[in-house]
Each structure stands twice: as C-alpha cells, then as structure tokens.
PDB file of C-alpha atoms in Angstrom:
ATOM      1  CA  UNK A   1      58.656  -3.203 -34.447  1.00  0.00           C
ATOM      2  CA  UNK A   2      59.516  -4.778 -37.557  1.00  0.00           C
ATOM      3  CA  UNK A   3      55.894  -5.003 -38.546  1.00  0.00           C
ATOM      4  CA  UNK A   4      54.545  -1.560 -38.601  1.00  0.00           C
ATOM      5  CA  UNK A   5      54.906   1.520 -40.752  1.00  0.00           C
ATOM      6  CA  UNK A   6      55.897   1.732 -44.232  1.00  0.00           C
ATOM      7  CA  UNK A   7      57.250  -2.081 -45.188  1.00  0.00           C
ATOM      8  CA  UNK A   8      59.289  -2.107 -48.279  1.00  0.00           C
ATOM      9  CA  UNK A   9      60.050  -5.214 -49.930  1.00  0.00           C
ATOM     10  CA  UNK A  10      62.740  -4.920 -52.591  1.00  0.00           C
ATOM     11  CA  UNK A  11      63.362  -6.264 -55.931  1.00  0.00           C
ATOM     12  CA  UNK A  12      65.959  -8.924 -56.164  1.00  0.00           C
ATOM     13  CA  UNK A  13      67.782  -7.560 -58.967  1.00  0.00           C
ATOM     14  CA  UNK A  14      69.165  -9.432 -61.767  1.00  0.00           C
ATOM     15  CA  UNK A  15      72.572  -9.723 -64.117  1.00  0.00           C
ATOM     16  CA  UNK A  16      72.211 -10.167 -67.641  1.00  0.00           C
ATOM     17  CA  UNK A  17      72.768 -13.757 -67.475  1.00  0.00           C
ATOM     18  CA  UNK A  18      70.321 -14.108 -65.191  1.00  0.00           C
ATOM     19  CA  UNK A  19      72.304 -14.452 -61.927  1.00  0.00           C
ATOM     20  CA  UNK A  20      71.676 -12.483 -58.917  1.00  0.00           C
ATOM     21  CA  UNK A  21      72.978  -9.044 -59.147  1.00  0.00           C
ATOM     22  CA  UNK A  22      74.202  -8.750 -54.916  1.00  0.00           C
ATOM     23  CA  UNK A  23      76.186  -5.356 -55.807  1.00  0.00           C
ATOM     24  CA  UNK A  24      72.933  -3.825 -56.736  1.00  0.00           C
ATOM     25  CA  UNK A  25      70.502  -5.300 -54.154  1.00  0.00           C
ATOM     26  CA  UNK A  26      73.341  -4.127 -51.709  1.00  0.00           C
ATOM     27  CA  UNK A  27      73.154  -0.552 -52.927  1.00  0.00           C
ATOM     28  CA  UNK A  28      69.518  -0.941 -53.005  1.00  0.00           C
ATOM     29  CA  UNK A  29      68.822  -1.594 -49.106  1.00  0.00           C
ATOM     30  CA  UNK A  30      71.787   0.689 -48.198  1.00  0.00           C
ATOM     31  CA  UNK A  31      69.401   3.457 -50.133  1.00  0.00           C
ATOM     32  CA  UNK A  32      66.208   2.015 -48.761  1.00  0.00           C
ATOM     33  CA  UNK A  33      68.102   1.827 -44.765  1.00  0.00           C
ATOM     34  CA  UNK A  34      68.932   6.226 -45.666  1.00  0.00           C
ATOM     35  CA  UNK A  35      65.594   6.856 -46.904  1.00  0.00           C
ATOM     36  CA  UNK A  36      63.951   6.585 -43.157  1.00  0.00           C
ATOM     37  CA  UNK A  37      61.750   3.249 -44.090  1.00  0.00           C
ATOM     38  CA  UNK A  38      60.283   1.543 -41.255  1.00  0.00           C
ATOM     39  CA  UNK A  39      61.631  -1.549 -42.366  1.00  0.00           C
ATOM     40  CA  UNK A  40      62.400  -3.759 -45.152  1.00  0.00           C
ATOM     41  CA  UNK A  41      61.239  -7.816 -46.084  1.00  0.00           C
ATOM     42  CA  UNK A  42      63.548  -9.278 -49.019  1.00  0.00           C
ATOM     43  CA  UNK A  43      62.671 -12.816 -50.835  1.00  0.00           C
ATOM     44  CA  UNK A  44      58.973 -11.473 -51.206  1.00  0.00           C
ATOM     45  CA  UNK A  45      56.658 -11.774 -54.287  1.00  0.00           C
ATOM     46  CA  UNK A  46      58.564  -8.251 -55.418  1.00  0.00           C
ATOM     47  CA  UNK A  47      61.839  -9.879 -54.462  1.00  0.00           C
ATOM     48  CA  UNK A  48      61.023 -13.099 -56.747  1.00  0.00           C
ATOM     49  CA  UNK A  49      61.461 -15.517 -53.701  1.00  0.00           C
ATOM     50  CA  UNK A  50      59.544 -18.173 -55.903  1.00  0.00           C
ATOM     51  CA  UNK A  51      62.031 -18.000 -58.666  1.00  0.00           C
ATOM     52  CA  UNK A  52      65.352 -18.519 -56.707  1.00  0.00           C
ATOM     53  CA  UNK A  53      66.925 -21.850 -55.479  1.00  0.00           C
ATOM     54  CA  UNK A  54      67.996 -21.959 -51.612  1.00  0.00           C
ATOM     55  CA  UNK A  55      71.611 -20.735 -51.938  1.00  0.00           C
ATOM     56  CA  UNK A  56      70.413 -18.135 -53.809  1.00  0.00           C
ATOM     57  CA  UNK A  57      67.462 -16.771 -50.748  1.00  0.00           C
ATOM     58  CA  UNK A  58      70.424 -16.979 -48.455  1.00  0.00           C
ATOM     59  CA  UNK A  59      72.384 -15.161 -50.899  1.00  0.00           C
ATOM     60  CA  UNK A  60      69.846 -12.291 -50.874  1.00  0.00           C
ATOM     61  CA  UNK A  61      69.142 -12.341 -46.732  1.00  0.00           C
ATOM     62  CA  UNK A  62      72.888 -12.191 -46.523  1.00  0.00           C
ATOM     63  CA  UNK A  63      73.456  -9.148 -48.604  1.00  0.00           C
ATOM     64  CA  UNK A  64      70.457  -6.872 -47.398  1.00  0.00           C
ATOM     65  CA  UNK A  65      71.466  -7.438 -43.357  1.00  0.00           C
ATOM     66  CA  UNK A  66      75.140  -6.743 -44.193  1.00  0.00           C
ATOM     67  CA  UNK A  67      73.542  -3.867 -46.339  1.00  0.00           C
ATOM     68  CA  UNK A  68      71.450  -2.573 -43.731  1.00  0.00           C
ATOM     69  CA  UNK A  69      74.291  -2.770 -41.202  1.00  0.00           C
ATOM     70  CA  UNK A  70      71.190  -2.261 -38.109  1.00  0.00           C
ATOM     71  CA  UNK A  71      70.308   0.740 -39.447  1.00  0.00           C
ATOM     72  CA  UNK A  72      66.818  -0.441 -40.089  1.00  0.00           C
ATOM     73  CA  UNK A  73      65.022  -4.190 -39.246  1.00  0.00           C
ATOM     74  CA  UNK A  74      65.124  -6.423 -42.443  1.00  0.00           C
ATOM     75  CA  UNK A  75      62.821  -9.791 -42.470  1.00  0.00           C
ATOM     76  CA  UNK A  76      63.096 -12.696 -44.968  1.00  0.00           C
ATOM     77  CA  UNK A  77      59.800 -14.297 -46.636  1.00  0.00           C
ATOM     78  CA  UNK A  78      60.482 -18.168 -46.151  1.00  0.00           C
ATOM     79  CA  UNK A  79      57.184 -19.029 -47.982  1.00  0.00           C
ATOM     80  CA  UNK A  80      57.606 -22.696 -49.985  1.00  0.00           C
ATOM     81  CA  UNK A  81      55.361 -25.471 -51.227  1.00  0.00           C
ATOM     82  CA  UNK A  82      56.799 -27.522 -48.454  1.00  0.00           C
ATOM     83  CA  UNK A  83      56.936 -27.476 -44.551  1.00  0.00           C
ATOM     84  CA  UNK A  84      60.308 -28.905 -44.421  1.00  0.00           C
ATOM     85  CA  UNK A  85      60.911 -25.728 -46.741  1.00  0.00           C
ATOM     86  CA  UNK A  86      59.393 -23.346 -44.757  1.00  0.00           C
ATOM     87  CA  UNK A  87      61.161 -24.237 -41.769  1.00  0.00           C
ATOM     88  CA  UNK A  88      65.146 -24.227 -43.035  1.00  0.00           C
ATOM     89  CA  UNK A  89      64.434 -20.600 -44.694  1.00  0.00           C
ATOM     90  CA  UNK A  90      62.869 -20.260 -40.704  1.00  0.00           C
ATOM     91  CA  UNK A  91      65.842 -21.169 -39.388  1.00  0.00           C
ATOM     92  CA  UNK A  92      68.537 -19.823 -41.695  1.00  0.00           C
ATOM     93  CA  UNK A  93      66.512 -16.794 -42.024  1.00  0.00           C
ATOM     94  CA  UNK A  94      67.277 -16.206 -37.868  1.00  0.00           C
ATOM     95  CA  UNK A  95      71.215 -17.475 -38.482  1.00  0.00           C
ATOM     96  CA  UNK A  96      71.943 -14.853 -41.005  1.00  0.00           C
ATOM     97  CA  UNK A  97      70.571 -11.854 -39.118  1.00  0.00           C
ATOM     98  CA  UNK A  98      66.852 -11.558 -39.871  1.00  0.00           C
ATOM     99  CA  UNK A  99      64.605  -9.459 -37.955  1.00  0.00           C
ATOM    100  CA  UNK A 100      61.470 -11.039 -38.468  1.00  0.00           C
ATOM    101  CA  UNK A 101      59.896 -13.848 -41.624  1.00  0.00           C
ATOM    102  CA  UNK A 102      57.060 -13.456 -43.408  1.00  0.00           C
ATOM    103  CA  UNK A 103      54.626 -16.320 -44.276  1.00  0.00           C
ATOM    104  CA  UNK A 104      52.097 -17.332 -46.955  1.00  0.00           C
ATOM    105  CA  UNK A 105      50.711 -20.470 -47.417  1.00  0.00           C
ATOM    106  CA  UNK A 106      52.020 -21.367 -50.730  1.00  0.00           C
ATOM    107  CA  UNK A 107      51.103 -24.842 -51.732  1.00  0.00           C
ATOM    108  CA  UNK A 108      50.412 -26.911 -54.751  1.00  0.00           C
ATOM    109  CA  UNK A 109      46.883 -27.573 -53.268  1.00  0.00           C
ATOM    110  CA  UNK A 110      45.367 -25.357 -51.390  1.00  0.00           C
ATOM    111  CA  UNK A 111      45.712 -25.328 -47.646  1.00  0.00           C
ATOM    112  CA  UNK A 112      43.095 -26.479 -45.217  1.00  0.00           C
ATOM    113  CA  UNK A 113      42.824 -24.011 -42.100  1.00  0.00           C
ATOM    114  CA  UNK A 114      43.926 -26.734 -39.944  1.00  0.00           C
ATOM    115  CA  UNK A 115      47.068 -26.982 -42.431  1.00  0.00           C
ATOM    116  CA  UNK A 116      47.975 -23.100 -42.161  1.00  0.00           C
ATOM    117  CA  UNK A 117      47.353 -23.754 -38.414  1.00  0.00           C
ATOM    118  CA  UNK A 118      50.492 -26.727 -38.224  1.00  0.00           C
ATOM    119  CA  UNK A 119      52.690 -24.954 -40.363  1.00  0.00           C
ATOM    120  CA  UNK A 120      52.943 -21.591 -38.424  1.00  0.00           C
ATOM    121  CA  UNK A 121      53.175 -23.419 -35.428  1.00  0.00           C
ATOM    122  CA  UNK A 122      56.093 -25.646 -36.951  1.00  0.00           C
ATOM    123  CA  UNK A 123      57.672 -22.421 -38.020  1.00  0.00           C
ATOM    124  CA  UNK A 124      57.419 -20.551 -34.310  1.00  0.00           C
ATOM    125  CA  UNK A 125      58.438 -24.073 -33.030  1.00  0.00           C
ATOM    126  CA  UNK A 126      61.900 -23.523 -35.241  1.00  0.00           C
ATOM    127  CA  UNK A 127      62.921 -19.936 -34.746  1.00  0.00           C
ATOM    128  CA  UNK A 128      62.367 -17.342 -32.549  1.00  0.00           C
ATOM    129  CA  UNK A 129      62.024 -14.761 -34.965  1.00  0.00           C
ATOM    130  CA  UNK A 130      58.326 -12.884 -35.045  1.00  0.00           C
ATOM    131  CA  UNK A 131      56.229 -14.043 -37.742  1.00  0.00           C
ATOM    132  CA  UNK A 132      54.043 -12.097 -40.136  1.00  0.00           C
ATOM    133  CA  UNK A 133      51.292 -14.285 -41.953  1.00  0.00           C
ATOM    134  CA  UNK A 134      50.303 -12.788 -44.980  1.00  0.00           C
ATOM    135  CA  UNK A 135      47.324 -12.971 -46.776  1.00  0.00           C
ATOM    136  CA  UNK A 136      47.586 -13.031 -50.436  1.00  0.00           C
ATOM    137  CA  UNK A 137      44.737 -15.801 -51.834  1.00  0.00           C
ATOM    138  CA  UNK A 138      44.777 -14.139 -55.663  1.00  0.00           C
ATOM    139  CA  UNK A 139      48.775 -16.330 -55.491  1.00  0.00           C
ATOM    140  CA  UNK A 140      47.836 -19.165 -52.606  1.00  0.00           C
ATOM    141  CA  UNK A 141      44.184 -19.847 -53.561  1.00  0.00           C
ATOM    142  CA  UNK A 142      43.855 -19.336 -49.612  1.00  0.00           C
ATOM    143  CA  UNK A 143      42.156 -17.008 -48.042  1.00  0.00           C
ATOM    144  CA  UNK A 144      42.815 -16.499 -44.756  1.00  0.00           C
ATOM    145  CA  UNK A 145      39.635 -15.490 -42.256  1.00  0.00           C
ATOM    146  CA  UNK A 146      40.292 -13.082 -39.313  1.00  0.00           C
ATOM    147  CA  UNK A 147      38.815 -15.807 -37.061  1.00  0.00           C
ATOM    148  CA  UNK A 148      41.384 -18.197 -38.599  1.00  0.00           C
ATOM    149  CA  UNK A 149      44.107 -15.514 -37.340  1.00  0.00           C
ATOM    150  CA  UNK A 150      42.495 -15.269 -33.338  1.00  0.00           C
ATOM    151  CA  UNK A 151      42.848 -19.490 -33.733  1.00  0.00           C
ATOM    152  CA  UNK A 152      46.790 -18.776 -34.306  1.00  0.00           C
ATOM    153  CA  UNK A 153      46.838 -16.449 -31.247  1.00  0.00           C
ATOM    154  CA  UNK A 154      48.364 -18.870 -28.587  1.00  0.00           C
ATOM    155  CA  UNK A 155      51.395 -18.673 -31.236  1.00  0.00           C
ATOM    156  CA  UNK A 156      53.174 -16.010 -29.032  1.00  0.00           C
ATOM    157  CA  UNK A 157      55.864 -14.983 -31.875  1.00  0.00           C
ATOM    158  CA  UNK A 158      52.665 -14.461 -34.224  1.00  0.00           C
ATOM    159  CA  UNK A 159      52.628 -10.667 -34.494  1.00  0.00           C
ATOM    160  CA  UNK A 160      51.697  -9.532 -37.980  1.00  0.00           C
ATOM    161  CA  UNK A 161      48.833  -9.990 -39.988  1.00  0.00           C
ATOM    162  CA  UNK A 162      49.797  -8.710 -43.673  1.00  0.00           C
ATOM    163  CA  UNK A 163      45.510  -8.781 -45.036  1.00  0.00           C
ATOM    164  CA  UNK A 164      44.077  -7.585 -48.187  1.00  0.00           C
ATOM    165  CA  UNK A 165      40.815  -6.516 -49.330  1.00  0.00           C
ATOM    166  CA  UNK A 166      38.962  -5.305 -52.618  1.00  0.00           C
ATOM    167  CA  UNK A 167      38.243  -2.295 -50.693  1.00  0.00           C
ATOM    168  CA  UNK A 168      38.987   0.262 -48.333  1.00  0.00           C
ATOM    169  CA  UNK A 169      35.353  -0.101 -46.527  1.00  0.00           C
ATOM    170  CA  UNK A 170      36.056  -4.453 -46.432  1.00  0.00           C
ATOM    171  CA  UNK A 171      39.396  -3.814 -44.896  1.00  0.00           C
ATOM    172  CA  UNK A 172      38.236  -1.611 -41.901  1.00  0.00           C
ATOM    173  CA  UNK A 173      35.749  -4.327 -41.457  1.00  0.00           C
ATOM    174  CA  UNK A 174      38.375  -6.999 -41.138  1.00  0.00           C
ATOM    175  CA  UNK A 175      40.268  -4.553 -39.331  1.00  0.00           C
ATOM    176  CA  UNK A 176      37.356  -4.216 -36.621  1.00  0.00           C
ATOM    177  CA  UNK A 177      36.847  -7.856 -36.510  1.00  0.00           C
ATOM    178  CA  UNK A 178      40.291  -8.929 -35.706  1.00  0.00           C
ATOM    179  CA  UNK A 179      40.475  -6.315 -32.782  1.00  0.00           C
ATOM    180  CA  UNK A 180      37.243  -7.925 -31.579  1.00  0.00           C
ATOM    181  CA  UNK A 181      38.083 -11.581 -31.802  1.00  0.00           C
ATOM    182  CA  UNK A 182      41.849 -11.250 -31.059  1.00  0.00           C
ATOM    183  CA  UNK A 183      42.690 -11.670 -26.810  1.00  0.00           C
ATOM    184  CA  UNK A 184      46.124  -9.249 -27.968  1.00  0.00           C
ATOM    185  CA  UNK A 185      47.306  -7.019 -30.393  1.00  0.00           C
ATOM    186  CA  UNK A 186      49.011  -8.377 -33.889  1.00  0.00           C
ATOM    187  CA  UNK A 187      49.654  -5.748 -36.112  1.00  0.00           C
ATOM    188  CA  UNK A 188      47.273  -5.480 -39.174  1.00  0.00           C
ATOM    189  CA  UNK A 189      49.300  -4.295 -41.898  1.00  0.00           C
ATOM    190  CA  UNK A 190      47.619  -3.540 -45.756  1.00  0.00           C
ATOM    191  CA  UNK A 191      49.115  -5.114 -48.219  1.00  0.00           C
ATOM    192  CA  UNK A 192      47.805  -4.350 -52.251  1.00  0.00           C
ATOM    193  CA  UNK A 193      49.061  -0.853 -53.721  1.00  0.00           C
ATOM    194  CA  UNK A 194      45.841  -0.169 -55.390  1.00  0.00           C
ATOM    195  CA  UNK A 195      44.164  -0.187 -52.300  1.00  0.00           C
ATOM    196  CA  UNK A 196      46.918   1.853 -50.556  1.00  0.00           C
ATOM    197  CA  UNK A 197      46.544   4.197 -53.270  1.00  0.00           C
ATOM    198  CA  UNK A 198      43.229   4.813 -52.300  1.00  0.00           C
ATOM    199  CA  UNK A 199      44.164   6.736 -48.800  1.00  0.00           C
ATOM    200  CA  UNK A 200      41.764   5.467 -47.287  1.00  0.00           C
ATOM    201  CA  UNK A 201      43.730   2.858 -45.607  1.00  0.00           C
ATOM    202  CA  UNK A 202      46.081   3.760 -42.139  1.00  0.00           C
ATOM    203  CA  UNK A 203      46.347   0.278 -40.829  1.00  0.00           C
ATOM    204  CA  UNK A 204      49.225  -0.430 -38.529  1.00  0.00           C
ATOM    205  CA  UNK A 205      51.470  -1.282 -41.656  1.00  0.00           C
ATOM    206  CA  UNK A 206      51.642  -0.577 -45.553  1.00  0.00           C
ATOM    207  CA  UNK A 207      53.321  -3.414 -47.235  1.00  0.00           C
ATOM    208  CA  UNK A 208      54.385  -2.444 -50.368  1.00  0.00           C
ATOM    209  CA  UNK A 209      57.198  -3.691 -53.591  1.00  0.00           C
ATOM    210  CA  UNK A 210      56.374   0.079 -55.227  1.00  0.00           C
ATOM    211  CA  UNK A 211      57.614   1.954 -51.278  1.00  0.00           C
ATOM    212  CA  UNK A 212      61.296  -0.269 -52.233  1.00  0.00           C
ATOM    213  CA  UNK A 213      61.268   2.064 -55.263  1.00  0.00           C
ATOM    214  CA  UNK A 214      59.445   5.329 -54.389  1.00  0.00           C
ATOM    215  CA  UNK A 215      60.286   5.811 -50.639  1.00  0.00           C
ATOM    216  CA  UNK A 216      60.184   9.005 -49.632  1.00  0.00           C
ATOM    217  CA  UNK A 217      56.955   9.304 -51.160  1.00  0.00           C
ATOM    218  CA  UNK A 218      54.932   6.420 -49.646  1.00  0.00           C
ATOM    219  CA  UNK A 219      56.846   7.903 -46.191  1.00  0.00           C
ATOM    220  CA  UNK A 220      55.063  11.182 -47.834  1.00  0.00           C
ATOM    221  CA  UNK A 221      51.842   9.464 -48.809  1.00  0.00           C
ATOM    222  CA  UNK A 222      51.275   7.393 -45.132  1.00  0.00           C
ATOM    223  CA  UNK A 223      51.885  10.346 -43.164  1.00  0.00           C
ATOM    224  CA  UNK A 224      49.465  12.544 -44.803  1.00  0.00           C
ATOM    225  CA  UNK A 225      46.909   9.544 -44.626  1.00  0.00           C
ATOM    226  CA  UNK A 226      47.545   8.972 -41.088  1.00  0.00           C
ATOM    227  CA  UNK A 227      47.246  12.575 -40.181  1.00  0.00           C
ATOM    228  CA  UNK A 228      44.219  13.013 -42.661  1.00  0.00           C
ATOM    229  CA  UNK A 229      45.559  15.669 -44.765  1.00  0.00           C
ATOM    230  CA  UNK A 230      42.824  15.893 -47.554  1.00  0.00           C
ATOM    231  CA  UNK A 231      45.234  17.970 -49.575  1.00  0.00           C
ATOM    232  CA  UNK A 232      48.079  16.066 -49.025  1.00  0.00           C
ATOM    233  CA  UNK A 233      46.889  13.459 -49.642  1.00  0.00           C
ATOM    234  CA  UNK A 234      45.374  14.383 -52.980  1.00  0.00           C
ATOM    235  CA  UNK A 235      48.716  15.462 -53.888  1.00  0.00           C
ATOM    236  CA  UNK A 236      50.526  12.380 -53.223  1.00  0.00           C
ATOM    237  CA  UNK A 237      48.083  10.456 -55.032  1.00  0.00           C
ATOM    238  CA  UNK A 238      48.080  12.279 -58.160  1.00  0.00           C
ATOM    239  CA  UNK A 239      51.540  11.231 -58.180  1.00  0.00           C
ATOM    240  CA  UNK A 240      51.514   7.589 -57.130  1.00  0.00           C
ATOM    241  CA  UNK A 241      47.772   6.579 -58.593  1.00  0.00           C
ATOM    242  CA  UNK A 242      49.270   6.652 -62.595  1.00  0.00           C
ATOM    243  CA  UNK A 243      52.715   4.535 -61.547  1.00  0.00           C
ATOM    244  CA  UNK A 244      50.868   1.859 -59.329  1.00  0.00           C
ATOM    245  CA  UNK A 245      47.880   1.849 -61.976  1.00  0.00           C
ATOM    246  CA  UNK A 246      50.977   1.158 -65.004  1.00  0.00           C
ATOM    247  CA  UNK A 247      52.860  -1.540 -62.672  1.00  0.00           C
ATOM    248  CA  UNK A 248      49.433  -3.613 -61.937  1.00  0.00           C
ATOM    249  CA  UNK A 249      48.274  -3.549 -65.151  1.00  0.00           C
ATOM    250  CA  UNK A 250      51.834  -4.456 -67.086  1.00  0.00           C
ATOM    251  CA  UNK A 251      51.864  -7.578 -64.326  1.00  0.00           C
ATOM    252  CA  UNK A 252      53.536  -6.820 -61.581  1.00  0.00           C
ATOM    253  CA  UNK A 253      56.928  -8.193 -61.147  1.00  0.00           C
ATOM    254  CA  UNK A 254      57.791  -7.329 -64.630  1.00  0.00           C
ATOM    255  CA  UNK A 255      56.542  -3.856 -64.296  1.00  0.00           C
ATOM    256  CA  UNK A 256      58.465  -3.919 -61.058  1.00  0.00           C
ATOM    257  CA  UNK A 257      61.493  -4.115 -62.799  1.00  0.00           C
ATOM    258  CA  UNK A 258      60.683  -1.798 -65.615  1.00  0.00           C
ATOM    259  CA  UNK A 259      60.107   1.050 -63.353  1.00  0.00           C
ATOM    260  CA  UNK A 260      63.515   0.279 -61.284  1.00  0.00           C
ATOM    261  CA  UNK A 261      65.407   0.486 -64.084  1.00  0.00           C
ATOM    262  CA  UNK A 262      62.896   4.055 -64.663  1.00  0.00           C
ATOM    263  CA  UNK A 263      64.319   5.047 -61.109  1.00  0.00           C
ATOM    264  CA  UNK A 264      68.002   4.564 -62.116  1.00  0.00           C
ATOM    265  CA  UNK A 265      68.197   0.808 -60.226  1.00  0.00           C
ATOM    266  CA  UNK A 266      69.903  -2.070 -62.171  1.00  0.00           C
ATOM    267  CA  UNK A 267      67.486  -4.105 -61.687  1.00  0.00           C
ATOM    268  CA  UNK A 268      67.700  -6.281 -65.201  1.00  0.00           C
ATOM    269  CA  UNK A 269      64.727  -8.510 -66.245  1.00  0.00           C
ATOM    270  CA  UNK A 270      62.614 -10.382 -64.349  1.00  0.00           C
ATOM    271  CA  UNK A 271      64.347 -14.588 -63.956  1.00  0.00           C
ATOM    272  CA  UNK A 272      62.872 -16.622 -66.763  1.00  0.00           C
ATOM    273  CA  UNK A 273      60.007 -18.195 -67.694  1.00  0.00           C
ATOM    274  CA  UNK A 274      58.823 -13.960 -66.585  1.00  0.00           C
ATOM    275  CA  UNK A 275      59.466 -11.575 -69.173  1.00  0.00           C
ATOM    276  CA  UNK A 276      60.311  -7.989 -69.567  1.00  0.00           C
ATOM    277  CA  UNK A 277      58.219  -5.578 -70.725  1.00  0.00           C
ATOM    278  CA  UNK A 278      57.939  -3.860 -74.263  1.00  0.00           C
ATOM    279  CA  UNK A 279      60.263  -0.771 -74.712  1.00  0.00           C
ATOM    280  CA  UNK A 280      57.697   1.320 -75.400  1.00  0.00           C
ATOM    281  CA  UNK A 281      55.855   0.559 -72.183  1.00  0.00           C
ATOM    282  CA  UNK A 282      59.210   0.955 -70.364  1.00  0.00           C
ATOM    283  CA  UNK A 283      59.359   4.291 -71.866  1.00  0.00           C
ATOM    284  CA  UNK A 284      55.944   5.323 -70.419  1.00  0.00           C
ATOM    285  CA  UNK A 285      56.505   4.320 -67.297  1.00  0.00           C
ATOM    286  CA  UNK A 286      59.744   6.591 -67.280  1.00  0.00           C
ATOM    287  CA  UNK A 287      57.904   8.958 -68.035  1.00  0.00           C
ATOM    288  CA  UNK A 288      55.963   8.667 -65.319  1.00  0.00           C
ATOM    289  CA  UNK A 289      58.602   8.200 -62.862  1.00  0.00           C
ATOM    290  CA  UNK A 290      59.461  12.052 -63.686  1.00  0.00           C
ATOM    291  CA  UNK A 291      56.816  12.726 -61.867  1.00  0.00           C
ATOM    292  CA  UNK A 292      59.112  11.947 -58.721  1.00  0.00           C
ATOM    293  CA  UNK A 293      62.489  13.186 -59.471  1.00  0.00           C
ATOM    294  CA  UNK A 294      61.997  16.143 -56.622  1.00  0.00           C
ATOM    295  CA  UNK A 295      61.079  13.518 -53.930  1.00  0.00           C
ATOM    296  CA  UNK A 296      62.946  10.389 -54.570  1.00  0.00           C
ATOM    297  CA  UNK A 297      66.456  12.004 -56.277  1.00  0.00           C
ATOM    298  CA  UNK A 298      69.379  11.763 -54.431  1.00  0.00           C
ATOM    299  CA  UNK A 299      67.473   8.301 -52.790  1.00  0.00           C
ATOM    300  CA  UNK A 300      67.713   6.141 -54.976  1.00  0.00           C
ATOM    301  CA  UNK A 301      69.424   7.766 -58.315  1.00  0.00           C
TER     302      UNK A 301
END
C-alpha cells in the first residue's frame, strides 16, 4: 500500500538560478527506490510544492515515476488554494504515473469542515488514485478532527489519514478514536519528526522529509520501534534526535536543504522569497550528519 511504512517525501532540488534541478531529484528517488523505502510522495511541504508553478509539479511527478521505474509506489501532493487546483494536479497526478495524492486543505481562509468535506469528494470524483488527507493545521490553520475523517468515510478511495499531535500520548488517543468511529480501516500514518523521534509512535505510517535524506536509518529507527527494541531504539535516537532537533529549529525547508547538501545531495537553496542558512550553521549540521556515514553511505553519497 502506498500509505504505510516509512513515507519519504523528497526535496525538490534546486539549480543555482533557481530552476529545478530534474538530474538531481532523478538521482535522488533512484537512491531513495534502492534504499528499501516503503514509498515516496514528491511536491510535499519538503518538496516545496507551494513554491513551484504547474509545469514545474508536473515536471517533478514526471521525473520521480520515470526515476522510480516501479520499483517503489511514488504519490504527488496536489494541495492548492483552489479546488479547480486541486483537481488538475488530481488528474495529471494519475496521467503521469502516480500511485496515490496527498491532500491538505490549503486555503487563503481557513476551511469549514463542510469545505474539506466537498473538496475531497471533488478530488475522488476526478481520479481514481487513493487519497491521503493530511493533517498539518500549524500551515492550513485547519485542524482536522478524527470524527471529521469517519464523515469522509463513504469516500471509498479515502485511505490515509497523515495526523499529527504535540504528543506521543494525544496521538494514540486519536489513534484509538479513529478505529472506534471509523466503519473501515484508513491507514493512520504520523506525520512531525519530533514526534517520530520520540519512539513512541508505530502508527501504520511515518511520514517524514528527514527519511528522503537519512533512509536506512528511519528503516532502522521504525523497525526497532515497531518491534520495541528499548536499546535499539535508544541507539537510533541518539543519532536522529540532534539532526531533526537542528532542521526544526533552523526552519525546516531551509534546514532541509542544508543537511542534503551535508549528505552529499545537490540540493541548492531553498526557491526565493526562502533563504539558505548561515555557513556556519551548515557546517554544524555536517557535522552532525557524520554521525550517519556507516548507515546511509553508499545510499545516498
């Protein structure tokens, strides 16, 4: 299922001039598609879908399904301010190969619930693909309730719920609440590194920018969590807990970047008005990425 496991959602990566750099995003999901990850979602908040123009998302769908050549499933996000948006990345995201789309409910004012409700069925209504709604009201302003999800249910191609939650104890309770009010099972993936980091979160998905960079390890990092390795997972964290601490509190997409570049990615700077990072905070976050040279070489260097 496209939904479930470790979900990696790559950088786009960028040329000097600002273009998009589809040599290196190639190379990028033909690494990601050898490293064994579940599956992969381009034109996400890592992939800076808010910061490219249509041609361009196309661009980027194109390159990781030709890059991926079916060795693992790759899904578009085809989030936009407007439905008429949503539904041509919907249905371009299904003509160029797409596994599966993921959706937030970006908007310019914040959604109502009967709003989200309309849109996702306008999206099902226009492709085929599965759909993952995601969660992510610190960006929307929208937060979306579990009983919001059960009122999405009779949405057949709705099969992923990508949910957040300040902590490890509020997501189990969401967790146990959507079992309860849901008539069939959607796949509750975690999205948030810090609160992946945590391992104290299985759920049936991670969805994760840092996994696009540091694969092996989250692979690493899940399975010990999901067999509840206490020493395992210590030792993963000690690792990953410094890096996804550096990224969060640099701001994300730029420290994104940064540490791609740390992990021997071309991934230039983040598209204008974002920028890069001071050198001497790229430097420390090289440093840090040191700490995974025995896992992640030969993946993605």
């Amino acid at each position: 299922m496209v939904f479930t496991g470790v979900v990696a959602y790559p950088l786009t990566p960028f040329h000097a001039d600002g273009g998009v750099n589809s040599p290196e995003l190639k190379l990028l999901v033909d690494r990601l598609a050898l490293s064994g990850i579940d599956s992969i979602t381009v034109l996400g908040s890592s992939g800076s879908f808010a910061y490219l123009d249509a041609d361009e998302r196309r661009q980027v769908l194109a390159d990781a399904v030709e890059a991926a050549g079916g060795r693992v499933p790759v899904a578009a996000g085809i989030s936009a301010v407007a439905t008429r948006e949503v539904v041509a990345g919907a249905r371009a995201a299904e003509q160029l190969g797409a596994d599966g789309v993921v959706l937030s409910p970006v908007s310019y004012l914040p959604l109502t619930d009967d709003e989200l409700i309309v849109l996702v069925e306008e999206v099902a209504a226009a492709t085929t693909l599965p759909i993952c709604l995601y969660n992510n009201p610190s960006t929307t302003q929208f937060s979306i309730d579990v009983d919001l999800v059960a009122r999405m249910a009779h949405v057949p191609t709705l099969v992923a719920f990508k949910d957040t939650a300040a902590t490890p104890a509020e997501f189990a309770e969401r967790a146990a609440w959507l079992r309860e009010v849901l008539d069939r099972p959607i796949s509750h993936g975690a999205s948030s590194d810090p609160l992946l980091a945590t391992g104290e979160v299985a759920a049936d998905a991670w969805h994760t920018g840092l996994a696009a960079l540091l694969p092996a390890s989250y692979l690493a990092f899940r399975a010990a969590v999901l067999d509840g390795d206490a020493a395992r997972i210590s030792a993963e964290r000690s690792r990953l807990v410094p890096v996804v601490q550096a990224v969060h509190r640099l701001r994300k997409l730029s420290g994104l970047h940064a540490l791609g570049r740390a992990c021997g990615i071309d991934a230039g700077d983040p598209r204008h008005p974002l920028l890069p990072i001071a050198g001497s905070e790229q430097r420390d976050l090289a440093r840090l990425a040191e700490a995974f040279d025995d896992v992640e070489d030969g993946v993605l260097r």
